[in-house]
CSV table of C-alpha atoms and ligand atoms in Angstrom, one decimal:
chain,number,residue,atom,x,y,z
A,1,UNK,CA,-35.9,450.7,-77.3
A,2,UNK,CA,-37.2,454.1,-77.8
A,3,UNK,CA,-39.5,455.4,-80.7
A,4,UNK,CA,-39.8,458.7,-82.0
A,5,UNK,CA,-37.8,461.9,-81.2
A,6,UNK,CA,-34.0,463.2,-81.6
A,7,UNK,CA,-31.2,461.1,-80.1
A,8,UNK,CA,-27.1,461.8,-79.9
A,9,UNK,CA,-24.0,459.3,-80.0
A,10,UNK,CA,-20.8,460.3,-78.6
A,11,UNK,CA,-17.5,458.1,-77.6
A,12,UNK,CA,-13.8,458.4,-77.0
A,13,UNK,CA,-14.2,461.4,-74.5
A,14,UNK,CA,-11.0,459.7,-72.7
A,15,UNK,CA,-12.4,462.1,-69.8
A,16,UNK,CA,-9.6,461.7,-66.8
A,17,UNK,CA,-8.8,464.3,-63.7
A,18,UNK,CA,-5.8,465.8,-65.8
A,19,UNK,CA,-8.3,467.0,-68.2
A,20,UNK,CA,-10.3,469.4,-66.9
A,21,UNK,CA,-10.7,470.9,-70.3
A,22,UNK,CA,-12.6,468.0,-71.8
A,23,UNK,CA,-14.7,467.4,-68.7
A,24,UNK,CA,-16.0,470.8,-69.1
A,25,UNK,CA,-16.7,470.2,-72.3
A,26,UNK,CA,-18.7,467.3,-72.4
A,27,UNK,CA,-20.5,469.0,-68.9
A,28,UNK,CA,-21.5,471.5,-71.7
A,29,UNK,CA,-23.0,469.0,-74.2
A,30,UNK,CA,-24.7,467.8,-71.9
A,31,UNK,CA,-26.1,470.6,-70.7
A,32,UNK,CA,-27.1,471.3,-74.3
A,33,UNK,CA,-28.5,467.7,-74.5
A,34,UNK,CA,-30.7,468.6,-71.5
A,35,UNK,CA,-31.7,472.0,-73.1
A,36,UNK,CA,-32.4,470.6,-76.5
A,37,UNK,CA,-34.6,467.7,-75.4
A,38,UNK,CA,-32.8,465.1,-76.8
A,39,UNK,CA,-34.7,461.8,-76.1
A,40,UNK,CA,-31.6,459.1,-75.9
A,41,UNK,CA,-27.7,459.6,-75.6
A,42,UNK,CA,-25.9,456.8,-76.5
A,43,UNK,CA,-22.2,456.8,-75.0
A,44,UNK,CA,-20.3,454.3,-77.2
A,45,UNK,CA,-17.5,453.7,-75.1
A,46,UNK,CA,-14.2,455.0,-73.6
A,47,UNK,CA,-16.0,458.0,-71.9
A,48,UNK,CA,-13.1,457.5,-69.3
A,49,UNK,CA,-9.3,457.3,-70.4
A,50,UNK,CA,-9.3,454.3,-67.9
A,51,UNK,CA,-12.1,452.9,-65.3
A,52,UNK,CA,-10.4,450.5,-62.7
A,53,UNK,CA,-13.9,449.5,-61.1
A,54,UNK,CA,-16.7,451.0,-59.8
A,55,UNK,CA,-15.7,451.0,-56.2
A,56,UNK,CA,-13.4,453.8,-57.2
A,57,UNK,CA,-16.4,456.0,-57.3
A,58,UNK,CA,-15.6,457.7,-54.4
A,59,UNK,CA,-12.6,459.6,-55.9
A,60,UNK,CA,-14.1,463.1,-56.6
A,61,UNK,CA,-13.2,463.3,-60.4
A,62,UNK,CA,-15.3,460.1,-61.1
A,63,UNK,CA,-18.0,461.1,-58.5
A,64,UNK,CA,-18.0,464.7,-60.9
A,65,UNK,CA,-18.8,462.6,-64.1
A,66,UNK,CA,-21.3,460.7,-62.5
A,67,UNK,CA,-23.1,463.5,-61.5
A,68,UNK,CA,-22.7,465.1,-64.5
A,69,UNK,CA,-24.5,461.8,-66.7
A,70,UNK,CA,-27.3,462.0,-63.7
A,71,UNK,CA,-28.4,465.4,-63.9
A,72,UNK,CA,-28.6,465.0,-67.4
A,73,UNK,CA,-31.0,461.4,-66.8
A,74,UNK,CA,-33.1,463.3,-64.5
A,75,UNK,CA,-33.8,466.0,-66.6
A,76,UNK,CA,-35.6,462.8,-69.1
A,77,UNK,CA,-32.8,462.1,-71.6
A,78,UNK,CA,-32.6,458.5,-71.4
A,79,UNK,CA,-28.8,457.2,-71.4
A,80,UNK,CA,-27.3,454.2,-72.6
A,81,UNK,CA,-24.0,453.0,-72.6
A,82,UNK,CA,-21.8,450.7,-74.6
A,83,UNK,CA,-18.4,449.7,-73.2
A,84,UNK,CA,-15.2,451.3,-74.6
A,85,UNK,CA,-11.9,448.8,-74.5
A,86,UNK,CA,-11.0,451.9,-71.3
A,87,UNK,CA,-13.7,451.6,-69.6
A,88,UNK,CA,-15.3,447.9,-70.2
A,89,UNK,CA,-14.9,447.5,-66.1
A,90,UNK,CA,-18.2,450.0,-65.4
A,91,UNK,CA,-20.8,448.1,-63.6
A,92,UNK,CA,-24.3,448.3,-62.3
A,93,UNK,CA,-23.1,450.3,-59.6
A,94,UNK,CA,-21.6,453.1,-61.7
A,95,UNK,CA,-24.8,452.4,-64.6
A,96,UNK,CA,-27.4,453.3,-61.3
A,97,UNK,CA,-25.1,455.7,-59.5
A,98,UNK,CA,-25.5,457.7,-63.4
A,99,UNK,CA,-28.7,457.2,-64.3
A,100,UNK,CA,-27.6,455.2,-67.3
A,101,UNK,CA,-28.5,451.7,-68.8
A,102,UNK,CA,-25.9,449.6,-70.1
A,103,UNK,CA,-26.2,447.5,-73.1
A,104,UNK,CA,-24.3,444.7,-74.7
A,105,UNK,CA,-21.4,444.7,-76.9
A,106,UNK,CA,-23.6,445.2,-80.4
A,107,UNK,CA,-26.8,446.8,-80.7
A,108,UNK,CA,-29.4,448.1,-83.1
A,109,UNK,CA,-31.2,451.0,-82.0
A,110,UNK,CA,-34.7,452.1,-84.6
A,111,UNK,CA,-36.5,449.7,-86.8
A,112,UNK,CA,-37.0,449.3,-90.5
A,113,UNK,CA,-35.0,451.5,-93.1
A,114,UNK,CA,-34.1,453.5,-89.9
A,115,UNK,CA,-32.6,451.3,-87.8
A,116,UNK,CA,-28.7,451.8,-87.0
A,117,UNK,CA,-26.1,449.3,-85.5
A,118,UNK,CA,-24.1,450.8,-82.6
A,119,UNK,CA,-20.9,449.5,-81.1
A,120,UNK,CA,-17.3,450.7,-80.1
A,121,UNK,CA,-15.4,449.8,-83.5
A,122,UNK,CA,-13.0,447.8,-81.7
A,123,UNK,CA,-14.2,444.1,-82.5
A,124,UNK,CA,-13.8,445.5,-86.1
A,125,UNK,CA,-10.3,446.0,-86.4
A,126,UNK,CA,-9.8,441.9,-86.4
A,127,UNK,CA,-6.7,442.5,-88.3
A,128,UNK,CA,-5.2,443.8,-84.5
A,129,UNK,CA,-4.3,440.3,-83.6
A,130,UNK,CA,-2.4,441.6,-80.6
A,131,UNK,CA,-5.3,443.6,-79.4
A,132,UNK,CA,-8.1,440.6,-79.6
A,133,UNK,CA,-6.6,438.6,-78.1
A,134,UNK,CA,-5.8,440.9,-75.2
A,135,UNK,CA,-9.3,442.2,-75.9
A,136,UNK,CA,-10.2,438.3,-75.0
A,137,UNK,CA,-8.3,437.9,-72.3
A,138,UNK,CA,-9.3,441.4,-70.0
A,139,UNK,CA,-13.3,440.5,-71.3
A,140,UNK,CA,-13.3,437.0,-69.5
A,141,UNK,CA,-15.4,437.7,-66.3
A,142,UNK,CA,-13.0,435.4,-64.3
A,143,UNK,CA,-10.2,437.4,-65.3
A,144,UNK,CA,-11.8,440.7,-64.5
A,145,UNK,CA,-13.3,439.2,-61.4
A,146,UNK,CA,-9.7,438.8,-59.6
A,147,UNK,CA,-8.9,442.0,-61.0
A,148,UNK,CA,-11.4,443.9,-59.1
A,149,UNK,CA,-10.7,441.5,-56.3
A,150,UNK,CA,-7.4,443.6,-56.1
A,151,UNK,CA,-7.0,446.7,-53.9
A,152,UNK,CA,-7.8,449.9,-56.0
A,153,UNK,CA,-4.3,451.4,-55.8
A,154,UNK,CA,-2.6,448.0,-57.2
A,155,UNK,CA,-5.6,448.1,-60.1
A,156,UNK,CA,-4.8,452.0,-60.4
A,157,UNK,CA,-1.1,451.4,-61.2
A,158,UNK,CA,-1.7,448.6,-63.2
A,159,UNK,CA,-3.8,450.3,-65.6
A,160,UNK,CA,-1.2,452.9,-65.7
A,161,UNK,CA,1.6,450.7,-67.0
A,162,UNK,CA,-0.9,449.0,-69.2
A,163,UNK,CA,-1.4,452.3,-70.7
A,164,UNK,CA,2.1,452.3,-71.4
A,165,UNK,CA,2.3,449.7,-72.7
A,166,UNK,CA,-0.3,450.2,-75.1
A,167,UNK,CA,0.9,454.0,-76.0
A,168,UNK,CA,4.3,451.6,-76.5
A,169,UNK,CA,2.5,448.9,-79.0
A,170,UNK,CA,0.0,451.4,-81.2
A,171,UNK,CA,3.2,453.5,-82.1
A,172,UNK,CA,4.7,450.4,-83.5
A,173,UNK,CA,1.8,449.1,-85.1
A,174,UNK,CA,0.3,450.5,-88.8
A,175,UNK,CA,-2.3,452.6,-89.4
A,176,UNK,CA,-3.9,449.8,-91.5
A,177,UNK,CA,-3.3,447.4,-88.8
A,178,UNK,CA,-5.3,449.2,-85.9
A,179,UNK,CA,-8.1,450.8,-88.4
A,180,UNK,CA,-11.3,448.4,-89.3
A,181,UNK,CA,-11.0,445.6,-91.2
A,182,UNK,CA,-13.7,445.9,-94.2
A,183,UNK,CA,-14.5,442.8,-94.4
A,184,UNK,CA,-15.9,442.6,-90.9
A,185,UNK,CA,-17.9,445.3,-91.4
A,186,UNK,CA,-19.5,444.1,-94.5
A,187,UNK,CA,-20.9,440.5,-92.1
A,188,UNK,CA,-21.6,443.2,-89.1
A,189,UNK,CA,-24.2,445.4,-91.4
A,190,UNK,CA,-25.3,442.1,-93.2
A,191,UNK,CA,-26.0,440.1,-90.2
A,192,UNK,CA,-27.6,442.6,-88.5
A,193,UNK,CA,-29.7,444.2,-91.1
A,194,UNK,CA,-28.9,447.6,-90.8
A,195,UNK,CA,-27.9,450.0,-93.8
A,196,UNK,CA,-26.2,452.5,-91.1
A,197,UNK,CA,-23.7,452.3,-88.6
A,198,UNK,CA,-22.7,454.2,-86.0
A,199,UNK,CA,-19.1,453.6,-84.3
A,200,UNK,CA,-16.0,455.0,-82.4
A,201,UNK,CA,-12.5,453.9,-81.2
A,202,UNK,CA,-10.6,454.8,-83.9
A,203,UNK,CA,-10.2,458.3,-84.0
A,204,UNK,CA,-11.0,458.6,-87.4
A,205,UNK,CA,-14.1,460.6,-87.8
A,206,UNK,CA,-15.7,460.5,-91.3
A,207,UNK,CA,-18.5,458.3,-93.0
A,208,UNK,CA,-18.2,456.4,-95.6
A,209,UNK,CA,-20.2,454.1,-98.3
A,210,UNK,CA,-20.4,450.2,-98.6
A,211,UNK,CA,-21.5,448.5,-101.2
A,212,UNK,CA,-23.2,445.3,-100.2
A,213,UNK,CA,-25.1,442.6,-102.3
A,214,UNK,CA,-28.1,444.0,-102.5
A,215,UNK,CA,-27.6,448.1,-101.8
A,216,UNK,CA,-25.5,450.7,-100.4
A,217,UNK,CA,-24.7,451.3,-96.6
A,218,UNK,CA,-23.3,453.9,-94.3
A,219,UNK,CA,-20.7,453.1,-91.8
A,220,UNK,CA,-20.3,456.8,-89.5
A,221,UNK,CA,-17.1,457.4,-87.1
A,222,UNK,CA,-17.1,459.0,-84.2
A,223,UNK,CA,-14.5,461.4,-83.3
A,224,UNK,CA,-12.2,461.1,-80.3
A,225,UNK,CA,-12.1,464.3,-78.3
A,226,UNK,CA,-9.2,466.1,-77.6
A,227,UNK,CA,-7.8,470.0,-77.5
A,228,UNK,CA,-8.6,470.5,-80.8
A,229,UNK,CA,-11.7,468.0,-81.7
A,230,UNK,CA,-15.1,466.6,-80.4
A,231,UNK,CA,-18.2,465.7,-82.2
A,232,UNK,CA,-21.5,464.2,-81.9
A,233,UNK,CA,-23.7,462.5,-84.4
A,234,UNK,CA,-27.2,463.4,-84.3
A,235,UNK,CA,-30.2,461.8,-85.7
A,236,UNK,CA,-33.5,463.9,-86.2
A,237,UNK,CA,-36.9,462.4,-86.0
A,238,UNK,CA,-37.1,461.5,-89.4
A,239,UNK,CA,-34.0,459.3,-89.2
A,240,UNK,CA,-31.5,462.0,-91.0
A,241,UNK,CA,-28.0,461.8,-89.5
A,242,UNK,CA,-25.8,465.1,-88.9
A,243,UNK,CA,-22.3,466.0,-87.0
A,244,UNK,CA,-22.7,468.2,-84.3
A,245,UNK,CA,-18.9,469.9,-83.5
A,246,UNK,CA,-18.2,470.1,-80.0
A,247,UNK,CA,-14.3,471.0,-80.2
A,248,UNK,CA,-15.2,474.5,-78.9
A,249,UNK,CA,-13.1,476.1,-82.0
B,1,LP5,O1,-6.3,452.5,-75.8
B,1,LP5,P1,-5.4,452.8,-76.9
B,1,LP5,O2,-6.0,453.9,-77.8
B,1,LP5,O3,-4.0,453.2,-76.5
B,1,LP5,O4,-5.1,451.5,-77.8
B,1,LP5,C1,-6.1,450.6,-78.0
B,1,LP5,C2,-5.6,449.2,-77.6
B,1,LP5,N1,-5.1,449.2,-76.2
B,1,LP5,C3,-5.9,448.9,-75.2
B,1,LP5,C4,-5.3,448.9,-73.8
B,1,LP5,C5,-5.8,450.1,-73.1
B,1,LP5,O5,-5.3,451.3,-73.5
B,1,LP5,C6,-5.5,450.0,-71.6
B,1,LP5,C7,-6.6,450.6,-70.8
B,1,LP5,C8,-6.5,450.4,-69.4
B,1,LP5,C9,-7.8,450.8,-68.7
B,1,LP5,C10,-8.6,449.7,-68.1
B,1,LP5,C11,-8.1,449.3,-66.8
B,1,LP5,C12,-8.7,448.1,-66.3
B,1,LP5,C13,-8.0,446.9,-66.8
B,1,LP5,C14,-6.6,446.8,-66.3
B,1,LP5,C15,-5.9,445.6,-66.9
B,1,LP5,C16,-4.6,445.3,-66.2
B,1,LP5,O6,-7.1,448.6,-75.3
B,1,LP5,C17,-4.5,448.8,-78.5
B,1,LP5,C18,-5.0,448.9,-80.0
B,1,LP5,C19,-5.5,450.3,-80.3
B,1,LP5,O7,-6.6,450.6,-79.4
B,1,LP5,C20,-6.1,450.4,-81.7
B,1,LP5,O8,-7.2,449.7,-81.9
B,1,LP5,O9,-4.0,448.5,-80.9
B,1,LP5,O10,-4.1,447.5,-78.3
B,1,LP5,C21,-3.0,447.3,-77.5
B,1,LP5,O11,-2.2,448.2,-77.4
B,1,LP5,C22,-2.8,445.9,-77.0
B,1,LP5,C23,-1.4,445.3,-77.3
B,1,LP5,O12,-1.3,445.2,-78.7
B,1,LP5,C24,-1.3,444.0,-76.6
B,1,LP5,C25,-1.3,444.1,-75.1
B,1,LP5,C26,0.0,444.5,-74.5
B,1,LP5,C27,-0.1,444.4,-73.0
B,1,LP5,C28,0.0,443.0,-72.5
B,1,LP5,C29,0.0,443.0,-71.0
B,1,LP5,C30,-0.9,441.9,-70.5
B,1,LP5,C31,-1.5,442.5,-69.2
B,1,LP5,C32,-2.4,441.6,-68.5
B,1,LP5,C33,-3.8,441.9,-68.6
B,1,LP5,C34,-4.6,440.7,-69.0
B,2,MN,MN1,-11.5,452.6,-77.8
């Protein structure tokens, strides 16, 4: 992937048409992005509250967004984008529409001391049994096949109710429940090498230390945006990670 120069991670912008404030928020980080030559901006998922297929591209609010994530491509930020358990249904369509390259589930982005692991945060919260295996069954390209087989209003009100259903299920649930398990991020930084990761989905922004076998790691959260909140992480040339605020306050 790329080599040298400054690159941002952002997730959990749960950007929707009811939410004009956010969209114009994130149109201004971008816009910064652009400004500040920022090589690589790594979207770690849910950057829509829900995305029913990319044939629904032609509904002005999505077509908005795409041409926000273009005209930031074209101005030489290179964009990648890992899927959020909102928006796991963009395609290629939607990835060449925005100027954006998708990439799989897990990645590592750098080299050496410097390398980070990126990826939602959901697959670490294994201790959401009712979310994997829903997680499973919505992932399985048959099943998402005859979804987007479906006409885009039926897809449209079904995401609605499963929204529902999922405000519904996370207000039952614990907070222990639906944060990560640390046990699965201990074998995610070991297998993969990494002393840093970089990660969304569960709204708690902060970074923290893990011990492992044989040194110390950092696992960095990403902050959902909302009225009040919105960050970035940022990581300079020489590999230094910072927060960048972007709730406007
Ligand atoms: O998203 P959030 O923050 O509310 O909670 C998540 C988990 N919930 C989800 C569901 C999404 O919110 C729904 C998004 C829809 C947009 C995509 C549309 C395209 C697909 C349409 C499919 C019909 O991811 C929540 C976690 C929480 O994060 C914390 O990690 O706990 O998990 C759940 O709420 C899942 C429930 O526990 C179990 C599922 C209940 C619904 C079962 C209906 C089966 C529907 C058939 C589809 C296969
Ligand atoms: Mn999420």
């Amino acid at each position: 992937m790329h080599k040298t120069g400054i690159t941002r991670f952002v997730s959990d912008l749960h950007l929707s048409a009811e939410r004009p404030d956010l969209t114009a928020r994130f149109a201004a980080f971008l816009a910064d992005t652009a400004a500040s030559k920022i090589t690589a901006l790594f979207i770690l998922g849910d950057l829509f509250d829900a995305w029913i297929g990319d044939d629904d591209l032609a509904q002005p609010f999505n077509a908005e967004v795409c041409s926000l994530l273009r005209k930031l491509s074209d101005q030489g930020t290179r964009l990648f984008f890992i899927a959020g358990n909102r928006d796991f249904l963009i395609g290629d369509t939607f990835a060449q529409a925005a100027g954006l390259q998708r990439l799989t589930e897990v990645e590592k982005v750098g080299a050496g001391e410097a390398a980070i692991l990126i990826m939602h945060g959901d697959t670490l919260c294994t201790d959401d049994t009712d979310y994997q295996a829903f997680r499973q069954q919505v992932r399985n390209p048959a099943w998402q096949g005859n979804f987007l087989a479906r006409p885009l209003a039926e897809r449209r009100a079904e995401a609605t109710a499963l929204r529902q259903k999922s405000r519904a299920a996370t207000k039952e649930k614990s907070q222990t429940i639906m944060d990560v398990n640390a046990e699965a991020v201990r074998q995610a930084l070991i297998a993969s090498g990494c002393r840093r990761l970089i990660h969304g989905h569960t709204h708690r922004p902060g970074c923290e230390q893990i011990l492992l076998a044989d040194g110390v790691a950092e696992r960095w959260v990403l902050s959902d945006w909302d009225s009040h909140r919105g960050d970035a992480l940022e990581v300079s040339t020489e590999g230094s990670i910072r927060r960048i605020d972007q709730s406007g306050e």
